[in-house]
Coordinates of N, CA and C in Angstrom, one line a residue:
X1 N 0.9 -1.2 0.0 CA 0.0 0.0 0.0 C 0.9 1.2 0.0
X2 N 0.5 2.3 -0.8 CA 1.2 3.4 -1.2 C 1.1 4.3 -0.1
X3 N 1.9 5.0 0.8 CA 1.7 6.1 1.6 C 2.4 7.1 1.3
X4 N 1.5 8.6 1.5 CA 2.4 9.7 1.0 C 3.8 9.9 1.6
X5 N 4.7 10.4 0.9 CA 5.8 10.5 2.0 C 7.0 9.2 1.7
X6 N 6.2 8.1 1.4 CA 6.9 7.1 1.0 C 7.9 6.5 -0.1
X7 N 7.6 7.5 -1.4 CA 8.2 7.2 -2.5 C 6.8 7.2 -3.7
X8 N 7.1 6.3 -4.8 CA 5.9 6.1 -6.3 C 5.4 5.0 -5.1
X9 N 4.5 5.0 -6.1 CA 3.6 3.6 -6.0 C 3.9 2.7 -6.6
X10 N 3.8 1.3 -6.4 CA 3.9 0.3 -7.1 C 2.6 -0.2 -8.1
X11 N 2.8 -0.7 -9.3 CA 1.9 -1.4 -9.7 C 1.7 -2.8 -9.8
X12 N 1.3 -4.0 -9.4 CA 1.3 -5.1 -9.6 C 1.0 -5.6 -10.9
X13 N 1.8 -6.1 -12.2 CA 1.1 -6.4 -13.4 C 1.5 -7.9 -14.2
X14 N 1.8 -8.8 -12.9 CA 1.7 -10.1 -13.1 C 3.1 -10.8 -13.5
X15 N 3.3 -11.9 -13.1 CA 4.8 -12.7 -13.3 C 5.6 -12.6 -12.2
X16 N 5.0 -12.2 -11.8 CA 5.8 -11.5 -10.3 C 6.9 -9.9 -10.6
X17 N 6.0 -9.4 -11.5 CA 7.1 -7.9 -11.3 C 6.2 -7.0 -11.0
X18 N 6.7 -5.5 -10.4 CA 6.4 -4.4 -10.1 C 6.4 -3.2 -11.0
X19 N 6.0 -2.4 -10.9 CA 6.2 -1.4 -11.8 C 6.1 -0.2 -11.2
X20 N 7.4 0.4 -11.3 CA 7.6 2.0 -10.4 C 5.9 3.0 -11.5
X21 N 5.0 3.6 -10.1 CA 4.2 4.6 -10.9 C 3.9 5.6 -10.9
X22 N 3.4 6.3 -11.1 CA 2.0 6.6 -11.8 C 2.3 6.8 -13.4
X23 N 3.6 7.1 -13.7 CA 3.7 7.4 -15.3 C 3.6 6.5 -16.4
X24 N 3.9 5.0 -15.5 CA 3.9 3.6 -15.8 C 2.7 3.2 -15.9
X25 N 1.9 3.9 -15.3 CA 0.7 3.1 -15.0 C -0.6 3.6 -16.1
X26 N -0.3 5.1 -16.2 CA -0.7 5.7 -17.1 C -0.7 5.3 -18.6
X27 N 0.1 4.5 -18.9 CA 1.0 4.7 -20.1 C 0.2 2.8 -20.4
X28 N 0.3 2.0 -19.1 CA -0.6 0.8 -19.2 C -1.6 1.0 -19.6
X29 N -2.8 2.1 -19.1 CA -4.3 2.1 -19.2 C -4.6 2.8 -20.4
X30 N -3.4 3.3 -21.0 CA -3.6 4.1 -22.4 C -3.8 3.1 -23.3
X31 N -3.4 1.3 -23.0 CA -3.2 0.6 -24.1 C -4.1 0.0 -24.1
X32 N -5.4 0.0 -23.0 CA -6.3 -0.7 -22.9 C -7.6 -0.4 -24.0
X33 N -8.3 -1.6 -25.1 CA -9.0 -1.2 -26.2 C -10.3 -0.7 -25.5
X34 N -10.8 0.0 -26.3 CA -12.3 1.0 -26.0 C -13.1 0.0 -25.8
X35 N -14.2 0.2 -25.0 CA -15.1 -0.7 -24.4 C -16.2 -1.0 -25.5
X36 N -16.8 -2.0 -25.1 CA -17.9 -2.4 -26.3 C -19.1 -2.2 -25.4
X37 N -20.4 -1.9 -25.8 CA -21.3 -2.0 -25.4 C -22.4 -2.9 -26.2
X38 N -23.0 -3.6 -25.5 CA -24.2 -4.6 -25.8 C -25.5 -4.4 -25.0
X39 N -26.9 -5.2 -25.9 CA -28.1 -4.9 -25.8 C -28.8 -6.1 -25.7
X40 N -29.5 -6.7 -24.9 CA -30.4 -7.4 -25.0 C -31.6 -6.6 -25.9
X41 N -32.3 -7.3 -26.8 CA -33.4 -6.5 -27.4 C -34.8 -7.2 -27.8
X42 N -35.8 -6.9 -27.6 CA -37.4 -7.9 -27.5 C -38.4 -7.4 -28.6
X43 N -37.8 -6.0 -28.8 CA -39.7 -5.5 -29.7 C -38.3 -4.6 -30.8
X44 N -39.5 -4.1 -31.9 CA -38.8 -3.2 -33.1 C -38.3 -2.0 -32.6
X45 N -39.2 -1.6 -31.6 CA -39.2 -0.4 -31.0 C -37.7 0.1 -30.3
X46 N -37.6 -1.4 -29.5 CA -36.1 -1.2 -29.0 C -35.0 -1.7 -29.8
X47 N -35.0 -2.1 -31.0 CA -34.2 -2.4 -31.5 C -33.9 -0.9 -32.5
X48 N -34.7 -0.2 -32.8 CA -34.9 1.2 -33.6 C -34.1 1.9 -32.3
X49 N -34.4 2.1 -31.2 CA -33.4 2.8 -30.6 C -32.2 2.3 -30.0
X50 N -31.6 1.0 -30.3 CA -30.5 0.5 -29.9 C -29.9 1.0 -30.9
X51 N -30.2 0.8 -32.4 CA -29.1 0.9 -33.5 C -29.1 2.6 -33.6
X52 N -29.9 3.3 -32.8 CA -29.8 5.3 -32.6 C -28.7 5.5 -32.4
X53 N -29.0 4.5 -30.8 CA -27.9 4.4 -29.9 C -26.3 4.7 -30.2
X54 N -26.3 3.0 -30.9 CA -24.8 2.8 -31.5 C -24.2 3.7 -32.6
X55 N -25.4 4.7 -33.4 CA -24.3 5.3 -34.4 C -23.2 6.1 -33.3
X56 N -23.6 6.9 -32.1 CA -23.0 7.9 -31.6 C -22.3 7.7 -30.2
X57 N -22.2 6.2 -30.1 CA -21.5 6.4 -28.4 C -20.4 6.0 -28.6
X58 N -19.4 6.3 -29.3 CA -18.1 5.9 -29.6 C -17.3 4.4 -29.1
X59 N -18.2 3.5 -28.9 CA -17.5 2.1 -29.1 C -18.6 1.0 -29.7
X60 N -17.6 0.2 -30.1 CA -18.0 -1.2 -30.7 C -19.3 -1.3 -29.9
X61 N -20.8 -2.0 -30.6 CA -21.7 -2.4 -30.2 C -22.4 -3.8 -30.6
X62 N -22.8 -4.2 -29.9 CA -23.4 -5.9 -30.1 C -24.8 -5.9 -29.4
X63 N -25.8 -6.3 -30.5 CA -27.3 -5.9 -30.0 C -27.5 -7.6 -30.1
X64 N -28.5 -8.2 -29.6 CA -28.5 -9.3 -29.3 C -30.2 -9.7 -29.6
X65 N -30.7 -10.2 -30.4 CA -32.1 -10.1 -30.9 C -32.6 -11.0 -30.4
X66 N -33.5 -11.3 -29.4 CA -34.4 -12.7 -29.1 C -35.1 -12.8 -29.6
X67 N -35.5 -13.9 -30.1 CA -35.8 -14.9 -31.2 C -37.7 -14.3 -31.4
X68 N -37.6 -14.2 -33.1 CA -39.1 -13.6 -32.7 C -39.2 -12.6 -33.9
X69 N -40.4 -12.4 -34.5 CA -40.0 -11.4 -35.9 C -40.4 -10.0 -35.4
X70 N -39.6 -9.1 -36.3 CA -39.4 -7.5 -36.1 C -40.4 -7.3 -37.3
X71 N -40.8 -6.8 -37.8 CA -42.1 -5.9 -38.4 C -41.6 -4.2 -38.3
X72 N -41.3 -4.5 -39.1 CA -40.4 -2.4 -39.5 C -41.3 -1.4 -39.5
X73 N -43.2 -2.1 -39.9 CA -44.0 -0.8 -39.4 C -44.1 -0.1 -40.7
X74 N -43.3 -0.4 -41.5 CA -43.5 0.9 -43.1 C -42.2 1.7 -42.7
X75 N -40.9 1.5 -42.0 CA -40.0 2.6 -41.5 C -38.8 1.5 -41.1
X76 N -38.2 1.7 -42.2 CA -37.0 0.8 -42.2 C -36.2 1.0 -40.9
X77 N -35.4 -0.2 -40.9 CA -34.2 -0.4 -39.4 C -33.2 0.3 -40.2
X78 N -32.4 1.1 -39.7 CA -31.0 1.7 -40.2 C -30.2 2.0 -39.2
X79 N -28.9 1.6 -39.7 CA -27.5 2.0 -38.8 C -26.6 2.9 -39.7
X80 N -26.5 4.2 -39.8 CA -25.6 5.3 -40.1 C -25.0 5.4 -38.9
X81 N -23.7 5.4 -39.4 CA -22.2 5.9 -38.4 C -21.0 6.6 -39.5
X82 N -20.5 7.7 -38.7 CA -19.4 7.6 -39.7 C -18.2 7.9 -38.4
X83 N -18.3 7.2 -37.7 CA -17.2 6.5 -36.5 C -17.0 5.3 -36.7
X84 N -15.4 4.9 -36.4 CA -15.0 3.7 -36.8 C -15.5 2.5 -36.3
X85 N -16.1 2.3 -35.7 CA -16.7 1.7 -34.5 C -17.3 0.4 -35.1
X86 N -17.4 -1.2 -34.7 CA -18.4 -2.1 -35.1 C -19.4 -2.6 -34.6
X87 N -20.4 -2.8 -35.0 CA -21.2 -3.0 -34.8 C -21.6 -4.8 -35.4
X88 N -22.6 -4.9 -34.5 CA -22.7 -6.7 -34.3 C -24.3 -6.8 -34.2
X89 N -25.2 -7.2 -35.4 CA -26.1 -7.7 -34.5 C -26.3 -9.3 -35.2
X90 N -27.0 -10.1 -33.7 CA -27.4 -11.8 -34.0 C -28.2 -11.8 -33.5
X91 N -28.7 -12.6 -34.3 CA -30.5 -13.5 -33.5 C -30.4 -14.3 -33.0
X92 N -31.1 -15.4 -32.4 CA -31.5 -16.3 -31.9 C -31.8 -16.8 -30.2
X93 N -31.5 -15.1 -29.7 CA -31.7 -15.0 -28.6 C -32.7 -15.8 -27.9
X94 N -32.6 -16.3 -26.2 CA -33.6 -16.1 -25.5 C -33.8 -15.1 -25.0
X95 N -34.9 -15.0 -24.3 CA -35.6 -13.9 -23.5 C -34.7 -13.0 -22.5
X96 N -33.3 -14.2 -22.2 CA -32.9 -13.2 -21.1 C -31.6 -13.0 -22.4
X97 N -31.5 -13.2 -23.0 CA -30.1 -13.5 -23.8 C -29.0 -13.9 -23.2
X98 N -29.3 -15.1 -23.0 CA -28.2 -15.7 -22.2 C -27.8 -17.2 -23.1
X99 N -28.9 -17.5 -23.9 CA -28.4 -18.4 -24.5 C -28.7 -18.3 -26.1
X100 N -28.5 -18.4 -27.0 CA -28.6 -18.3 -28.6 C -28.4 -19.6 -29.2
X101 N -29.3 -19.5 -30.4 CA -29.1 -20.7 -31.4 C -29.1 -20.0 -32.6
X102 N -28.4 -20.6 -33.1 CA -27.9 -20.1 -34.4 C -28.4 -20.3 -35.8
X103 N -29.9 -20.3 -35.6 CA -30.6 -20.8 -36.7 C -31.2 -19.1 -37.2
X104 N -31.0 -19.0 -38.5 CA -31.6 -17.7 -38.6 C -33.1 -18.1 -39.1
X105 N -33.6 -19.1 -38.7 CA -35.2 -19.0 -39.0 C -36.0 -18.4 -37.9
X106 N -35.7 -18.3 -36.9 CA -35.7 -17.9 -35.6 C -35.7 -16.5 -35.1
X107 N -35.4 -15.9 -36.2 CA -35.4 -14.4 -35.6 C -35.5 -13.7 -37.1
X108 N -36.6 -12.8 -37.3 CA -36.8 -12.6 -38.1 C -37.1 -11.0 -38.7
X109 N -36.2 -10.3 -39.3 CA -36.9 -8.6 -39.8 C -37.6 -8.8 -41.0
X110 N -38.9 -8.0 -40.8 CA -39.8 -8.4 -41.9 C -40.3 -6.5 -42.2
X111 N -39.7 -6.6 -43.7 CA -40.7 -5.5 -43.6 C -42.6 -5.3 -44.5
X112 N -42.8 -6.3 -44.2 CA -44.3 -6.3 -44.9 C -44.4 -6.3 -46.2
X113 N -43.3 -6.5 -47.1 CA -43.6 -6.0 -48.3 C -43.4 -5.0 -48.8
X114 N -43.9 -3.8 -47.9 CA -44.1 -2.1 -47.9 C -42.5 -1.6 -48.3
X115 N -41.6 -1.7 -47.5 CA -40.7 -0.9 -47.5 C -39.2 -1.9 -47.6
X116 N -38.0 -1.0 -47.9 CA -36.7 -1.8 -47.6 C -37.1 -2.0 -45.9
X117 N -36.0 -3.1 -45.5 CA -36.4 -3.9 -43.9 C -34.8 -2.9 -43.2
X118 N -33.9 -3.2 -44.1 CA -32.7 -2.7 -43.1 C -31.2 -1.7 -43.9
X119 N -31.1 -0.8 -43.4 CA -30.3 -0.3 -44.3 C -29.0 0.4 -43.4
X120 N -27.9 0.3 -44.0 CA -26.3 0.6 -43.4 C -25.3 1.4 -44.2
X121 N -25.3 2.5 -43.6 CA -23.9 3.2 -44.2 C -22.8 3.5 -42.5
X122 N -21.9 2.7 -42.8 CA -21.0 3.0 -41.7 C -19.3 3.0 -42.4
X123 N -18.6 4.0 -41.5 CA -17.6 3.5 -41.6 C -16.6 2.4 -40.7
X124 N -17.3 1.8 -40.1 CA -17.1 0.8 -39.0 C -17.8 -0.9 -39.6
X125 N -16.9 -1.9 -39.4 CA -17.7 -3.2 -39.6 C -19.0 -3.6 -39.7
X126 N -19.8 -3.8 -40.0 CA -21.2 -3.9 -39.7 C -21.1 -5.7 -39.7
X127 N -22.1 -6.7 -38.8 CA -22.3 -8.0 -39.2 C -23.5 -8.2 -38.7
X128 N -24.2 -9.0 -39.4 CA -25.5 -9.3 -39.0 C -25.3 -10.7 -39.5
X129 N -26.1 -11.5 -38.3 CA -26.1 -13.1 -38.2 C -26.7 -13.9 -37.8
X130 N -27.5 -14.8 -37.9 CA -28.4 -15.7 -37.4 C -29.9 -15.1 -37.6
X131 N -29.8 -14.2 -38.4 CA -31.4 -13.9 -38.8 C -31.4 -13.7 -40.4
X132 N -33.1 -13.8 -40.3 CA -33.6 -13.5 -42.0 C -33.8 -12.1 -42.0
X133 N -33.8 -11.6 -43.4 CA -34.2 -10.3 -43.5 C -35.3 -10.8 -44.6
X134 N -36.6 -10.0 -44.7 CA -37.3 -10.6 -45.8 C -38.8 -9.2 -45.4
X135 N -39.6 -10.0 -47.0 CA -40.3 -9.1 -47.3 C -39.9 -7.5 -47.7
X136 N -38.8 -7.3 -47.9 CA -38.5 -6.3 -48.3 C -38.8 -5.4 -49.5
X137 N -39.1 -4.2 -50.2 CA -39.2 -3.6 -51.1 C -38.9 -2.0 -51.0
X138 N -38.1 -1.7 -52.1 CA -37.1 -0.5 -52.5 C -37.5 -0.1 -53.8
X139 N -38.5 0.9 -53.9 CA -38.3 1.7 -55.3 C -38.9 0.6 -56.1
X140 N -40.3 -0.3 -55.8 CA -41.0 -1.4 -56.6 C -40.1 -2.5 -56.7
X141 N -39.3 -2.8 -56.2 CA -38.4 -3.4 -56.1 C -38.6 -4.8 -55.0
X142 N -38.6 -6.2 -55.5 CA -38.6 -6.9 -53.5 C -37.4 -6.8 -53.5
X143 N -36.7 -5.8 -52.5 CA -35.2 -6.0 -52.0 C -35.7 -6.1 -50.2
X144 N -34.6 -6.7 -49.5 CA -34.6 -6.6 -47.8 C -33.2 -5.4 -47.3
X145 N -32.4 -5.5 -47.8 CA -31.6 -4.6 -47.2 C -30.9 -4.0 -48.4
X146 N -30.1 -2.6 -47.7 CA -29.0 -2.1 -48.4 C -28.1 -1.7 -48.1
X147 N -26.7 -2.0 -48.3 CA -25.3 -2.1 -47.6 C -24.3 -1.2 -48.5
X148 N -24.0 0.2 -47.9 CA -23.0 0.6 -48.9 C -21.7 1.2 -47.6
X149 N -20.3 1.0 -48.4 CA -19.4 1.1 -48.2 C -18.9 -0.6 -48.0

């Protein structure tokens, strides 16, 4: 334990060595990667504000879909970022999302026919996984999504 008066502080950082600090220590926590945040998610509703969410909070995001179809309403799902950031979403959630199956029949964005279902411009990763996208339509078009960059 560090007491004033005593000298630096030590840091403990495994193997059995020490590290004289604070400038040491500073210089450790600079190297540490940006945090990710993740979503359990149940209705359209919260899924439309999770991907708000992730265009603007400056780290990697993973939304987690429990199993069950999304209905877009006439008002497509979209993720615009232009922060480097990635983004993650999969289906096959349960209810608490604790456990997933990886079947994308199971989790489903539908947009009725009416409208595109999901659309992305990022300059960050995008993946989407274990789900269908369907019913989709663009400009008389059946399309389900649109992916540019």
């Amino acid at each position: 334990v560090w007491r004033p008066g005593r000298g630096a502080p030590f840091v403990w950082i495994g193997r059995g060595r020490l590290v004289k600090g604070p400038v040491r220590t500073l210089a450790l926590l600079a190297c540490v990667p940006a945090a990710a945040t993740g979503w359990c998610v149940s209705t359209a509703v919260d899924l439309r504000a999770k991907l708000l969410l992730a265009q603007a909070n400056g780290e990697d995001d993973t939304i987690k879909l429990v199993r069950g179809t999304y209905l877009d309403g006439g008002n497509e799902f979209n993720f615009t970022s232009t922060e480097g950031f990635a983004l993650v979403v999969n289906g096959g959630f349960d209810a608490g999302c604790t456990k997933t199956q990886q079947d994308p029949r199971l989790t489903i964005l539908d947009g009725g026919g009416l409208t595109q279902v999901f659309s992305t411009d990022s300059h960050g990763s995008v993946a989407i996984r274990y789900l269908t996208i369907q019913n989709g339509r663009r400009d008389g078009s059946p399309l389900g999504k649109t992916v540019s960059r």
